[in-house]
Each structure stands twice: as C-alpha cells, then as structure tokens.
Coordinates of C-alpha atoms in Angstrom, one line a residue:
Chain A
A1 CA 10.3 14.6 -40.7
L2 CA 8.2 11.4 -40.5
L3 CA 5.6 11.0 -43.2
K4 CA 2.4 9.6 -41.9
L5 CA 0.7 7.7 -44.7
D6 CA -2.8 6.7 -44.0
S7 CA -2.4 3.0 -43.4
L8 CA 0.8 3.5 -41.4
H9 CA -0.8 6.2 -39.3
L10 CA -3.7 3.9 -38.5
E11 CA -1.4 1.1 -37.5
M12 CA 0.7 3.5 -35.4
N13 CA -2.5 4.4 -33.6
V14 CA -3.2 0.8 -33.0
Y15 CA 0.2 0.3 -31.4
R16 CA -0.2 3.5 -29.5
R17 CA -3.6 2.5 -28.1
G18 CA -1.6 -0.6 -27.4
G19 CA -3.3 -2.8 -24.9
H20 CA -0.6 -5.3 -25.7
L21 CA 2.0 -3.1 -24.2
L22 CA 0.2 -1.4 -21.3
N23 CA -0.5 -3.3 -18.2
R24 CA -3.9 -4.0 -16.6
G25 CA -4.3 -1.3 -14.0
F26 CA -1.4 0.8 -15.2
R27 CA -1.3 4.3 -13.8
H28 CA 0.6 7.2 -15.2
P29 CA 2.7 8.9 -12.5
V30 CA 1.5 12.3 -11.5
T31 CA 4.0 15.1 -11.8
S32 CA 5.5 16.2 -8.6
A33 CA 4.9 19.9 -9.2
L34 CA 1.1 19.3 -9.1
Q35 CA 1.2 17.2 -6.0
H36 CA 3.5 19.3 -3.9
R37 CA 2.9 23.0 -4.4
T38 CA 5.6 25.1 -2.8
Y39 CA 3.9 28.4 -3.6
R40 CA 0.4 29.8 -3.1
E41 CA -2.2 29.5 -5.9
N42 CA -3.7 32.9 -5.2
E43 CA -3.5 35.6 -2.6
N44 CA -7.1 35.2 -1.4
F45 CA -7.8 34.6 2.3
S46 CA -4.1 34.8 3.1
F47 CA -4.0 38.2 5.0
D48 CA -3.4 37.9 8.7
W49 CA -3.4 41.1 10.8
D50 CA -1.3 39.4 13.5
K51 CA 1.6 39.0 11.0
V52 CA 1.6 42.6 10.0
P53 CA 4.4 44.6 11.7
E54 CA 3.6 47.6 13.8
T55 CA 5.6 50.3 12.0
L56 CA 6.2 51.1 8.3
D57 CA 10.0 50.7 8.7
K58 CA 9.6 47.2 10.0
E59 CA 7.2 46.4 7.1
R60 CA 9.8 47.6 4.6
K61 CA 12.6 45.5 6.2
K62 CA 10.4 42.5 6.1
F63 CA 9.5 43.0 2.5
A64 CA 13.2 43.5 1.6
Q65 CA 14.0 40.2 3.2
F66 CA 11.2 38.5 1.4
S67 CA 12.1 39.8 -2.0
E68 CA 15.8 38.9 -1.4
I69 CA 14.9 35.3 -0.8
I70 CA 12.3 34.8 -3.4
G71 CA 12.7 37.6 -5.8
E72 CA 11.2 37.6 -9.3
S73 CA 10.2 34.0 -9.1
R74 CA 7.1 34.9 -7.0
F75 CA 5.5 36.1 -10.3
S76 CA 6.4 33.1 -12.3
D77 CA 5.0 29.6 -12.6
T78 CA 8.3 27.8 -12.2
D79 CA 9.8 26.6 -8.9
L80 CA 11.3 29.0 -6.4
N81 CA 14.9 29.9 -6.9
I82 CA 16.2 28.9 -3.5
E83 CA 19.8 28.5 -4.6
N84 CA 20.5 32.1 -3.7
I85 CA 20.5 31.3 0.0
E86 CA 24.0 30.6 1.4
Y87 CA 24.3 27.4 3.4
T88 CA 26.9 24.9 4.4
A89 CA 26.3 21.2 4.2
T90 CA 28.0 18.7 6.4
Q91 CA 27.9 14.9 6.5
N92 CA 28.6 14.1 10.1
P93 CA 26.7 11.1 11.4
G94 CA 27.4 12.2 14.9
E95 CA 25.7 15.5 14.4
W96 CA 22.6 14.0 12.8
E97 CA 21.4 12.7 16.1
H98 CA 20.6 16.2 17.2
V99 CA 18.8 16.9 14.0
Q100 CA 16.8 13.6 14.4
M101 CA 15.8 14.7 17.9
L102 CA 14.4 17.9 16.5
L103 CA 12.7 16.2 13.6
D104 CA 11.1 13.7 16.0
V105 CA 9.4 16.5 17.8
V106 CA 8.4 18.5 14.7
S107 CA 7.5 15.7 12.4
P108 CA 7.4 12.4 14.3
R109 CA 7.4 9.2 12.4
L110 CA 4.6 7.7 14.5
I111 CA 1.4 9.4 15.5
P112 CA 2.0 10.5 19.1
V113 CA -0.3 9.1 21.8
P114 CA -2.0 11.9 23.8
S115 CA -2.1 11.6 27.6
P116 CA -5.5 10.4 28.9
T117 CA -5.8 13.0 31.7
E118 CA -5.2 16.1 29.6
E119 CA -8.2 18.4 29.2
C120 CA -8.4 20.3 25.9
S121 CA -10.4 23.4 25.1
S122 CA -11.5 21.8 21.8
G123 CA -13.4 19.2 23.7
F124 CA -11.1 16.4 22.7
F125 CA -10.6 13.6 25.3
M126 CA -9.1 10.1 25.2
P127 CA -11.5 7.2 25.4
K128 CA -13.0 6.9 28.9
V129 CA -14.7 3.6 28.4
K130 CA -13.0 0.2 28.2
P131 CA -14.1 -2.5 25.7
G132 CA -15.8 -4.8 28.2
S133 CA -18.1 -2.4 29.9
L134 CA -20.7 -1.8 27.1
P135 CA -22.2 -4.5 24.8
Y136 CA -20.4 -2.7 21.9
F137 CA -17.2 -0.7 21.4
V138 CA -16.2 1.9 18.8
R139 CA -12.5 2.1 18.3
R140 CA -10.8 5.4 17.6
N141 CA -8.8 6.3 14.5
S142 CA -5.1 6.0 14.3
N143 CA -5.3 9.8 14.7
W144 CA -7.4 9.4 17.8
L145 CA -10.6 10.8 16.2
Y146 CA -14.0 9.2 15.8
P147 CA -14.4 6.8 12.9
V148 CA -17.4 8.6 11.4
Y149 CA -17.2 9.5 7.8
S150 CA -19.6 11.0 5.3
K151 CA -19.3 10.6 1.6
L152 CA -21.2 10.8 -1.7
R153 CA -22.7 7.7 -3.1
A154 CA -24.2 7.4 -6.6
E155 CA -27.8 6.4 -6.9
P156 CA -27.8 3.1 -8.9
S157 CA -30.8 3.7 -11.0
Y158 CA -30.0 7.4 -11.6
P159 CA -26.3 7.6 -12.1
N160 CA -26.2 11.4 -12.3
T161 CA -27.7 11.9 -8.9
K162 CA -25.8 11.5 -5.7
F163 CA -26.7 11.3 -2.1
T164 CA -24.7 11.6 1.1
V165 CA -24.1 8.6 3.3
T166 CA -22.6 8.4 6.8
N167 CA -20.4 5.5 7.9
V168 CA -19.7 4.6 11.5
K169 CA -16.8 2.2 11.3
Q170 CA -14.5 0.2 13.7
I171 CA -17.4 -1.2 15.7
E172 CA -16.7 -4.2 17.9
G173 CA -19.3 -6.3 19.7
D174 CA -23.1 -6.2 19.2
I175 CA -23.6 -3.9 16.2
F176 CA -27.4 -4.3 16.2
R177 CA -27.6 -3.0 19.8
L178 CA -25.5 0.0 18.8
K179 CA -27.8 0.7 15.8
K180 CA -30.8 0.5 18.1
D181 CA -29.3 3.1 20.5
L182 CA -28.2 5.3 17.6
D183 CA -31.7 5.2 16.1
A184 CA -33.3 6.1 19.4
F185 CA -30.8 9.0 19.8
L186 CA -31.5 10.3 16.3
F187 CA -35.3 10.0 16.8
D188 CA -35.0 12.1 20.0
R189 CA -33.2 14.8 18.1
Y190 CA -35.0 15.0 14.8
K191 CA -38.4 13.2 15.5
Q192 CA -37.6 11.2 12.3
E193 CA -36.4 7.7 11.5
F194 CA -33.3 7.4 9.5
I195 CA -32.4 4.4 7.3
G196 CA -29.4 2.6 8.5
Q197 CA -27.7 -0.6 7.4
P198 CA -25.6 -2.6 9.8
N199 CA -22.8 -4.6 8.2
E200 CA -21.4 -7.1 10.7
L201 CA -18.6 -8.4 8.5
M202 CA -17.2 -5.0 7.8
Q203 CA -17.9 -3.8 11.3
K204 CA -19.8 -0.7 10.3
I205 CA -23.2 1.0 10.1
T206 CA -24.2 3.1 7.1
Y207 CA -26.8 5.8 7.4
R208 CA -28.5 7.8 4.7
G209 CA -27.9 11.5 5.1
N210 CA -25.1 13.5 6.6
L211 CA -25.4 12.5 10.3
E212 CA -21.6 12.9 11.0
K213 CA -22.0 15.4 13.8
D214 CA -24.9 13.5 15.4
C215 CA -23.1 10.2 15.4
K216 CA -20.0 11.9 16.9
D217 CA -22.1 13.5 19.6
F218 CA -23.6 10.1 20.4
L219 CA -20.2 8.5 20.7
K220 CA -18.9 11.4 22.8
S221 CA -21.9 11.0 25.2
K222 CA -21.1 7.4 25.6
G223 CA -17.4 8.1 26.3
F224 CA -15.8 6.2 23.4
Chain B
L1 CA 10.1 4.8 -49.7
I2 CA 7.0 3.0 -48.4
H3 CA 8.9 -0.2 -47.7
F4 CA 11.5 1.8 -45.8
Y5 CA 8.9 3.3 -43.5
K6 CA 7.2 -0.1 -43.1
R7 CA 10.4 -1.6 -42.0
S8 CA 11.2 1.2 -39.6
K9 CA 7.6 0.9 -38.2
V10 CA 8.2 -2.7 -37.4
M11 CA 11.6 -1.9 -35.9
L12 CA 10.1 0.8 -33.8
A13 CA 7.5 -1.7 -32.5
K14 CA 10.3 -4.2 -31.7
A15 CA 12.4 -1.5 -30.0
R16 CA 9.4 -0.3 -28.0
L17 CA 8.7 -3.9 -26.9
A18 CA 12.3 -4.3 -25.7
E19 CA 12.2 -1.0 -24.0
V20 CA 8.9 -1.9 -22.2
L21 CA 10.3 -5.2 -21.0
R22 CA 13.5 -3.5 -19.8
R23 CA 11.5 -0.9 -17.9
R24 CA 9.3 -3.6 -16.4
S25 CA 12.3 -5.6 -15.3
S26 CA 13.8 -2.6 -13.6
E27 CA 10.5 -2.0 -12.0
F28 CA 10.6 -5.5 -10.7
I29 CA 13.9 -4.8 -9.1
K30 CA 12.5 -1.7 -7.5
L31 CA 9.2 -3.6 -6.7
G32 CA 10.9 -5.3 -3.8
R33 CA 11.4 -2.0 -2.1
S34 CA 8.0 -0.5 -2.7
A35 CA 6.1 -3.8 -2.4
S36 CA 7.5 -4.8 0.9
T37 CA 5.0 -3.5 3.5
L38 CA 7.5 -3.9 6.3
P39 CA 10.3 -1.3 6.3
A40 CA 13.8 -2.4 5.4
N41 CA 16.2 -3.6 8.1
D42 CA 19.1 -1.4 6.8
D43 CA 17.4 1.9 7.7
Q44 CA 20.2 4.4 8.3
F45 CA 18.4 6.1 11.1
D46 CA 17.4 3.1 13.2
F47 CA 14.3 4.5 14.8
L48 CA 12.8 1.1 15.6
S49 CA 15.3 0.5 18.3
S50 CA 14.1 3.6 20.1
F51 CA 10.4 2.9 19.4
D52 CA 8.5 2.8 22.7
I53 CA 6.0 0.0 22.2
K54 CA 4.4 0.5 25.6
A55 CA 2.6 3.6 24.4
H56 CA 0.8 1.5 21.7
Q57 CA 0.4 -1.7 23.7
A58 CA -2.9 -3.0 24.9
R59 CA -4.9 0.1 23.9
Y60 CA -8.1 -1.9 23.3
G61 CA -9.0 -5.3 24.6
N62 CA -6.8 -7.9 26.3
P63 CA -3.5 -8.9 24.8
Q64 CA -3.3 -12.5 23.6
E65 CA -1.0 -14.9 25.4
V66 CA 1.0 -17.7 23.9
W67 CA 3.4 -20.3 25.2
V68 CA 7.1 -19.9 24.5
E69 CA 8.7 -23.2 23.5
S70 CA 12.2 -24.5 23.1
L71 CA 13.5 -26.8 20.4
E72 CA 16.3 -28.4 22.4
T73 CA 14.3 -31.6 23.3
V74 CA 12.0 -33.7 21.2
Q75 CA 9.3 -33.6 23.8
P76 CA 7.3 -30.4 24.2
N77 CA 9.3 -28.0 26.3
F78 CA 7.5 -24.8 27.5
T79 CA 9.8 -22.2 29.0
G80 CA 7.4 -19.3 29.5
I81 CA 4.4 -17.2 28.3
R82 CA 4.5 -14.2 26.0
Q83 CA 1.9 -11.5 25.3
L84 CA 1.0 -10.8 21.7
H85 CA -0.4 -7.5 20.5
Q86 CA -4.1 -7.4 19.6
D87 CA -3.7 -5.3 16.5
V88 CA -1.3 -7.9 15.0
F89 CA -2.7 -11.2 16.2
A90 CA -6.3 -10.6 17.3
V91 CA -8.1 -8.5 14.7
Y92 CA -11.6 -9.3 13.3
P93 CA -10.6 -11.7 10.5
R94 CA -11.6 -10.8 7.0
I95 CA -11.1 -13.5 4.4
D96 CA -11.6 -11.1 1.4
L97 CA -8.5 -9.2 2.3
I98 CA -6.5 -12.4 2.6
H99 CA -7.9 -13.4 -0.8
K100 CA -6.9 -10.1 -2.4
N101 CA -3.3 -10.5 -1.2
V102 CA -3.1 -14.1 -2.4
V103 CA -4.4 -13.2 -5.9
W104 CA -2.0 -10.2 -6.0
Q105 CA 1.0 -12.4 -5.1
T106 CA 0.2 -15.0 -7.7
T107 CA -0.5 -12.6 -10.6
Y108 CA 1.7 -9.5 -10.2
S109 CA 4.8 -11.2 -11.6
K110 CA 2.9 -13.1 -14.3
V111 CA 3.7 -12.4 -18.0
N112 CA 1.6 -13.8 -20.9
Y113 CA 4.0 -14.2 -23.8
A114 CA 1.3 -15.1 -26.3
H115 CA 1.9 -13.1 -29.5
A116 CA 0.2 -13.7 -32.9
K117 CA 1.8 -12.1 -35.9
T118 CA -0.3 -9.8 -38.0
V119 CA -0.4 -9.7 -41.8
R120 CA 2.4 -7.1 -42.0
E121 CA 4.6 -9.0 -39.6
M122 CA 4.1 -12.2 -41.6
I123 CA 5.0 -10.3 -44.8
H124 CA 8.1 -8.9 -43.0
Y125 CA 9.4 -12.3 -41.8
F126 CA 8.2 -14.7 -44.6
G127 CA 7.5 -12.5 -47.6
G128 CA 4.4 -12.3 -49.7
G129 CA 3.7 -8.6 -49.9
A130 CA 3.0 -8.6 -53.6
K131 CA -0.4 -9.2 -55.3
P132 CA -0.4 -13.0 -56.1
W133 CA -2.3 -12.6 -59.4
P134 CA -4.1 -9.8 -61.3
Q135 CA -7.4 -8.5 -60.1
K136 CA -9.5 -9.5 -63.1
R137 CA -9.8 -12.1 -65.9
M138 CA -8.2 -15.0 -63.9
G139 CA -11.4 -16.7 -62.8
R140 CA -10.0 -16.8 -59.3
A141 CA -10.9 -14.9 -56.1
R142 CA -9.3 -11.5 -55.7
H143 CA -6.4 -11.2 -53.3
G144 CA -3.9 -8.6 -52.3
S145 CA -1.3 -10.8 -50.5
I146 CA -0.8 -14.4 -49.6
R147 CA -0.6 -13.5 -45.9
S148 CA -4.1 -12.2 -45.2
P149 CA -6.0 -13.9 -42.5
Q150 CA -8.1 -16.2 -44.7
W151 CA -5.0 -17.8 -46.2
K152 CA -3.0 -20.7 -44.7
D153 CA 0.1 -19.3 -42.9
G154 CA -1.5 -15.9 -43.0
G155 CA -1.5 -13.4 -40.2
K156 CA -3.9 -13.3 -37.3
A157 CA -6.3 -10.3 -37.4
H158 CA -7.3 -9.8 -33.7
G159 CA -5.0 -12.2 -31.9
P160 CA -3.0 -11.8 -28.8
R161 CA -0.5 -8.9 -29.2
G162 CA 2.9 -9.1 -27.6
P163 CA 4.0 -9.9 -24.1
K164 CA 1.4 -8.8 -21.6
S165 CA 2.3 -8.3 -18.0
F166 CA -0.2 -8.5 -15.2
Y167 CA 1.8 -6.3 -12.9
H168 CA -0.3 -4.3 -10.5
M169 CA -0.1 -3.1 -7.0
I170 CA -2.8 -3.3 -4.3
P171 CA -2.9 -0.5 -1.8
Y172 CA -0.4 -0.4 1.0
H173 CA -2.8 -0.8 3.8
T174 CA -4.5 -3.7 2.1
R175 CA -1.2 -5.5 2.2
V176 CA -0.6 -4.6 5.9
F177 CA -4.0 -5.9 6.8
G178 CA -3.4 -9.0 4.8
L179 CA -0.5 -9.8 7.1
T180 CA -2.4 -9.0 10.3
H181 CA -5.5 -11.0 9.2
T182 CA -3.5 -14.1 8.2
L183 CA -1.6 -14.0 11.4
T184 CA -4.9 -13.8 13.4
V185 CA -6.4 -16.7 11.4
K186 CA -3.3 -18.7 12.1
F187 CA -3.3 -17.8 15.8
I188 CA -7.0 -18.6 16.1
Q189 CA -6.4 -22.0 14.5
D190 CA -3.5 -22.8 16.9
D191 CA -1.0 -22.9 14.0
I192 CA 1.4 -20.4 15.5
H193 CA 4.2 -21.5 17.9
V194 CA 6.6 -19.0 19.4
V195 CA 10.1 -20.3 20.1
K196 CA 12.8 -18.9 22.2
D197 CA 15.5 -19.5 19.6
L198 CA 16.3 -21.9 16.9
E199 CA 19.2 -23.8 18.6
I200 CA 18.9 -27.6 18.2
P201 CA 21.3 -30.2 19.5
T202 CA 21.9 -32.2 16.2
D203 CA 21.9 -31.5 12.5
D204 CA 20.0 -34.7 11.8
P205 CA 16.8 -34.3 9.8
D206 CA 15.1 -37.1 11.8
F207 CA 15.2 -34.8 14.8
I208 CA 13.0 -32.4 13.0
H209 CA 10.6 -35.1 12.0
E210 CA 10.4 -36.3 15.6
I211 CA 9.7 -32.8 16.9
I212 CA 6.9 -32.3 14.4
S213 CA 5.3 -35.6 15.2
S214 CA 5.6 -35.3 19.0
R215 CA 4.3 -31.7 19.2
G216 CA 1.5 -32.2 16.6
W217 CA 2.7 -29.6 14.1
G218 CA 1.2 -29.9 10.7
K219 CA 2.5 -31.3 7.4
S220 CA 4.5 -28.2 6.5
T221 CA 6.2 -25.7 8.7
L222 CA 7.5 -22.2 8.1
V223 CA 10.2 -21.1 10.5
V224 CA 10.6 -17.3 10.7
D225 CA 13.5 -15.5 12.4
K226 CA 14.4 -11.8 12.6
D227 CA 17.8 -12.1 10.7
D228 CA 18.5 -14.0 7.5
I229 CA 21.4 -16.0 9.0
F230 CA 20.2 -19.0 10.9
P231 CA 22.1 -21.4 13.2
R232 CA 24.1 -24.1 11.6
N233 CA 22.3 -27.2 12.9
I234 CA 18.8 -26.2 11.9
T235 CA 19.9 -25.2 8.4
A236 CA 21.6 -28.5 7.9
A237 CA 18.7 -30.5 9.3
T238 CA 16.0 -28.8 7.2
D239 CA 18.1 -28.5 4.1
Q240 CA 16.9 -31.9 2.7
I241 CA 13.3 -31.5 4.1
K242 CA 11.2 -29.7 1.5
H243 CA 8.2 -29.0 3.7
V244 CA 10.2 -27.3 6.5
N245 CA 11.3 -23.9 5.3
L246 CA 13.4 -21.2 6.9
M247 CA 12.6 -17.5 6.2
P248 CA 13.7 -14.2 7.5
L249 CA 11.2 -11.7 8.8
Y250 CA 11.4 -9.4 5.8
G251 CA 10.2 -12.3 3.6
L252 CA 7.0 -12.9 5.5
N253 CA 4.0 -12.9 3.2
V254 CA 0.4 -14.1 3.1
L255 CA 0.9 -16.8 0.5
S256 CA 3.7 -18.5 2.3
M257 CA 1.8 -18.4 5.6
L258 CA -1.2 -20.1 3.9
K259 CA 0.9 -22.6 2.1
H260 CA 2.6 -23.9 5.2
H261 CA 0.5 -25.5 7.9
T262 CA 2.3 -24.2 11.0
L263 CA 4.2 -21.0 11.5
I264 CA 7.0 -20.9 14.0
L265 CA 8.2 -17.5 15.1
T266 CA 11.1 -16.7 17.3
E267 CA 10.7 -14.2 20.1
S268 CA 12.9 -11.6 18.4
A269 CA 10.9 -12.0 15.2
V270 CA 7.6 -11.4 17.1
E271 CA 9.0 -8.3 18.7
E272 CA 10.3 -6.9 15.4
L273 CA 7.1 -7.8 13.6
T274 CA 4.8 -6.0 16.1
K275 CA 7.0 -2.9 16.0
K276 CA 7.0 -2.8 12.2
I277 CA 3.2 -3.4 11.9
L278 CA 2.4 -0.9 14.5
F279 CA 4.6 1.6 12.7
A280 CA 2.8 0.7 9.4
L281 CA -0.6 1.3 11.1
N282 CA 0.3 4.5 12.9
R283 CA 2.7 6.3 10.6
T284 CA 2.5 10.0 9.9
D285 CA 3.5 9.8 6.2
S286 CA 0.9 7.3 5.1
Y287 CA -0.4 9.6 2.4
A288 CA 3.1 9.6 0.8
R289 CA 3.5 5.9 1.3
T290 CA 0.2 5.0 -0.3
G291 CA 1.2 7.2 -3.2
L292 CA 4.2 5.0 -3.8
S293 CA 1.9 2.0 -4.3
H294 CA -0.4 4.0 -6.6
C295 CA 2.1 5.8 -8.8
G296 CA 5.2 3.6 -8.5
P297 CA 8.5 4.2 -6.8
K298 CA 9.7 7.8 -7.0
P299 CA 11.4 10.2 -4.6
V300 CA 9.1 12.3 -2.5
D301 CA 10.2 16.0 -2.3
L302 CA 9.0 16.8 1.2
K303 CA 10.2 20.2 2.2
I304 CA 11.2 19.4 5.8
E305 CA 12.6 16.0 5.3
K306 CA 14.8 15.9 2.2
H307 CA 17.1 13.2 3.6
R308 CA 14.5 10.9 5.0
P309 CA 13.2 8.5 2.4
V310 CA 9.7 7.1 2.5
V311 CA 10.0 3.3 2.9

C-alpha cells in the first residue's frame, strides 16, 4: 500500500496535472462502447404494428428465435453474446469478390450519384440549373442536399443566452445579388426584414433566426 | 522510509517520462497511416481501379484544361491537352486553410526538450537535502536546504518541465482541402505542368538545367509520379541537384508544394490524385474517418464491415 504523505501527495498531483507530459490539444480516446451501441437504450417508440406476426404461434416462434440468439444478455449492460451462433469462416480471396459486390450495393464506399431524370415522391430532384445561367450558383452537398444549416450561436455580451443562426453555404458568383433576392423572398413571406451577413471569402450568408426551410424553398424554386 | 518513497517517486516520474516518449514514438509510426489524407496504395480491395470517375466529373462548372508535355527534348514539346477536375484544381482558394496545413506540418513533430530540475531533483542528483545550519542563534538566514531556488545551483521553481511535444492533428477535411486549395493556387499561378512520363534521353544533370531554363520553370521543381520507383535517367540526373526533387504521390503535401516553385505531375499521378481526392470528398464513412483524426488511430467496430478498415 502506498503511503501518501502530504508533501509527496502534493507533488504527485503536480505531476498528475502534468502539463509537462500532456500535449497541447491532447484528447482522451472515447470508449467504443459509448460510440457504437449495439443494443437499444430503452424500449420507447420501438413498437411497430407491421412487424407483429399475425398469429400467436408465429409470435411464439419469433420470440423463441430471438431469445436463442440474444438470451439473458438483453437484460444486461455488457455486450451481446453473439458467440453462440454457429458460423464457418473462410479465407478465400476469390470468394470475396462476391461479398464485395454485395457490400458495394448495401454500403458503398462512395456516395452514389442519383440519376437526374428520376422523380421522387419526397420532392427531391437533381439540380436543374447550370452554373452559368444565373448570376450566382449554390452547390449541393456531397450528399446531394441543400447547404443550408441552422445552429446555435452564443451572444457575445450575454454568454448564457443563445440564438439560432442560419447559414447558406457553397455560394458561387455574386453573393450580394443572392442576398438581395433572398431578402425579397423572405419579406414577401413574413412581411419582415431579416438580418443577414454575406461573407464573400467563406462563400456563405448568415441569417439571424431559423430560416432553414425558407432558404431551402427559395433554392428549390430557383432550381439549384 | 521517507527517503525510499522520495526515490521511488522520482523513479516513477522518470519511468512515466520514458513511457510517454515511447508511446509518442509509436504514435508517430502510426501517424503516417492516420495522417495521410490519401488512402494507401496497398489497399487489399483495390476499389480505386473500379472507381467510375465519369459520374463525378464535371458536375459543376467547366473542367480546366492543361497542356501535356514531354521531357524528351530540351525545347518545349506539347503532345496533347488534358482536362483537370474542378473540385481538385479549381476551387475558390482559401489561404487560411493552406496556412493551417503549413503550421500543422511544421509543428506536429516538434518536441521541446527544455527541462529545469526542481529542488527535489537537484537534491537527488547533487545532494544537499539536509539543513545546512541550525535554525537559530547563528546570525545567518534560515534555510532548509542548499538547493532551494534562491541558492546558486539550486532548483528552478516554475521552470520548463520535461519534454513537451506539440503533436496535434487537424481535422481530416481541413487536410484534404489544404491539398485542393494549394493545387488550385499553383494552377492559377501557372506553376503546374503535366507530363506524359518521366523518360529523359540522358542522365546528365545539365539536361535538367537546360529544360528548366528553356521552359521557364522556377528555381525549384517538385516532380510527382504515381509510384515510388522512378526511371533511371531522371533519378541519376536529379540526384546531385538539390532543388529538383522526386516524390511519389502518397508523399504529396502542402508544405512541399509551397517550398518548390513548380510542380510537375505525370498523367498517371493526376488520374490517381483526382480519384483519391474525389473519394476523400465523397466517402460514406467520413464520420468514422474524422473520428480517427480526433481520437487517434483505433479499430472501428462497424457491424457490417468487420474486415474493411477505415483508411
């Protein structure tokens, strides 16, 4: 047992606080269990009528299968006991090509490019306008969505209060023209002027308030 | 008993120091893997060969065009034209991103070895833990040891403590954008020349000097090819010239590009570079990859893809 005398204890704390050993900008690694949960936190909002079988017997069979696989560990905090499942592992590089083909469909390495003519029920469409036609152009995300983001920003003079801010990013061309059009669009909608800050270097406009939906509607109407 | 624990305390600190340095050195070894923004060439599942670049090509704006040269003659020799991708060579240049990359490259491997011994360390190495004279009746100032800070050859109270490393990682996308923005800046300033291949007729260094002067290349050139094995003649010719450097594509970095006046890329290097950067910009596992920069290298336990490492 280590005796911690007062002076020694103080010095150990000095070494432990140890700026001389830790780096500038050192980050402690997060445990993987917290990052990637493989089990549900609670059973709220997890019931789906479509997944319930039609008869009692079918339900019983399904539950028997479920408890075979997972068993008692569904009530514990530790990881699932998946070793009960029987499987065979092979190391055949020739076979992996088929697995790779399936993986490329299920989880592709690159974000797939949707076809421009496809019409979706969600209202999604690929950009209809080319960069030269309008005085400005707003690029899409790498995920083919609009680059409009809302976030909280702290008030400088009152650090405990926060207000929302909307960013319209990835703007190419005449930003001031786009801001003018956006201001007119928002005034038509709300009969109110909104404070916006164009930033030419960073290619973005920042509006006070949560105007995410309105900016997206504007961009949709333009066909970006 | 007290002396024993003091000694073990100092030994513990020393051992801790050594352990930290050992850990940092192993991190430096792994750093190459997590720091390189471009994925490694020895990927077991060579997906880049099947990567269809046409789907991502010329999405927005017009692709840039560049002459393709040949190094077989001293006089300028243009063999064709090549299109360059806008997302790699024609972005809206931002100097602050380039600056961040340069600062990171210069400081992440820096170690400050300044270390000033404290009173206890001085006592351990040089002695003097006893009270030099009694507290009272001497007519002298009262002291506990001859190694306190006010004494000559005493310890330093709040001095620099131990080797301090400035290792840090900037985010993954900042590094990717650093590459793209420096390439655009170089391209805008006409400092990029695309070359068919690096075959030259002689291994004479004067040939290189003549090429540089006739074609108007700058004071220093960086020659980048896809593989790390270069043809014999160019390696022999540039071996003695310190301002003409050969580099494989996986070594491409912002600092080197800024240090050299001109950048010469082979056609295969340009192709591979566009593929890798487009992958870096449009990858599906960017959350996991940015986590590597933030938390350091560690295996990612993705449920579906247990055998596919995040690079």
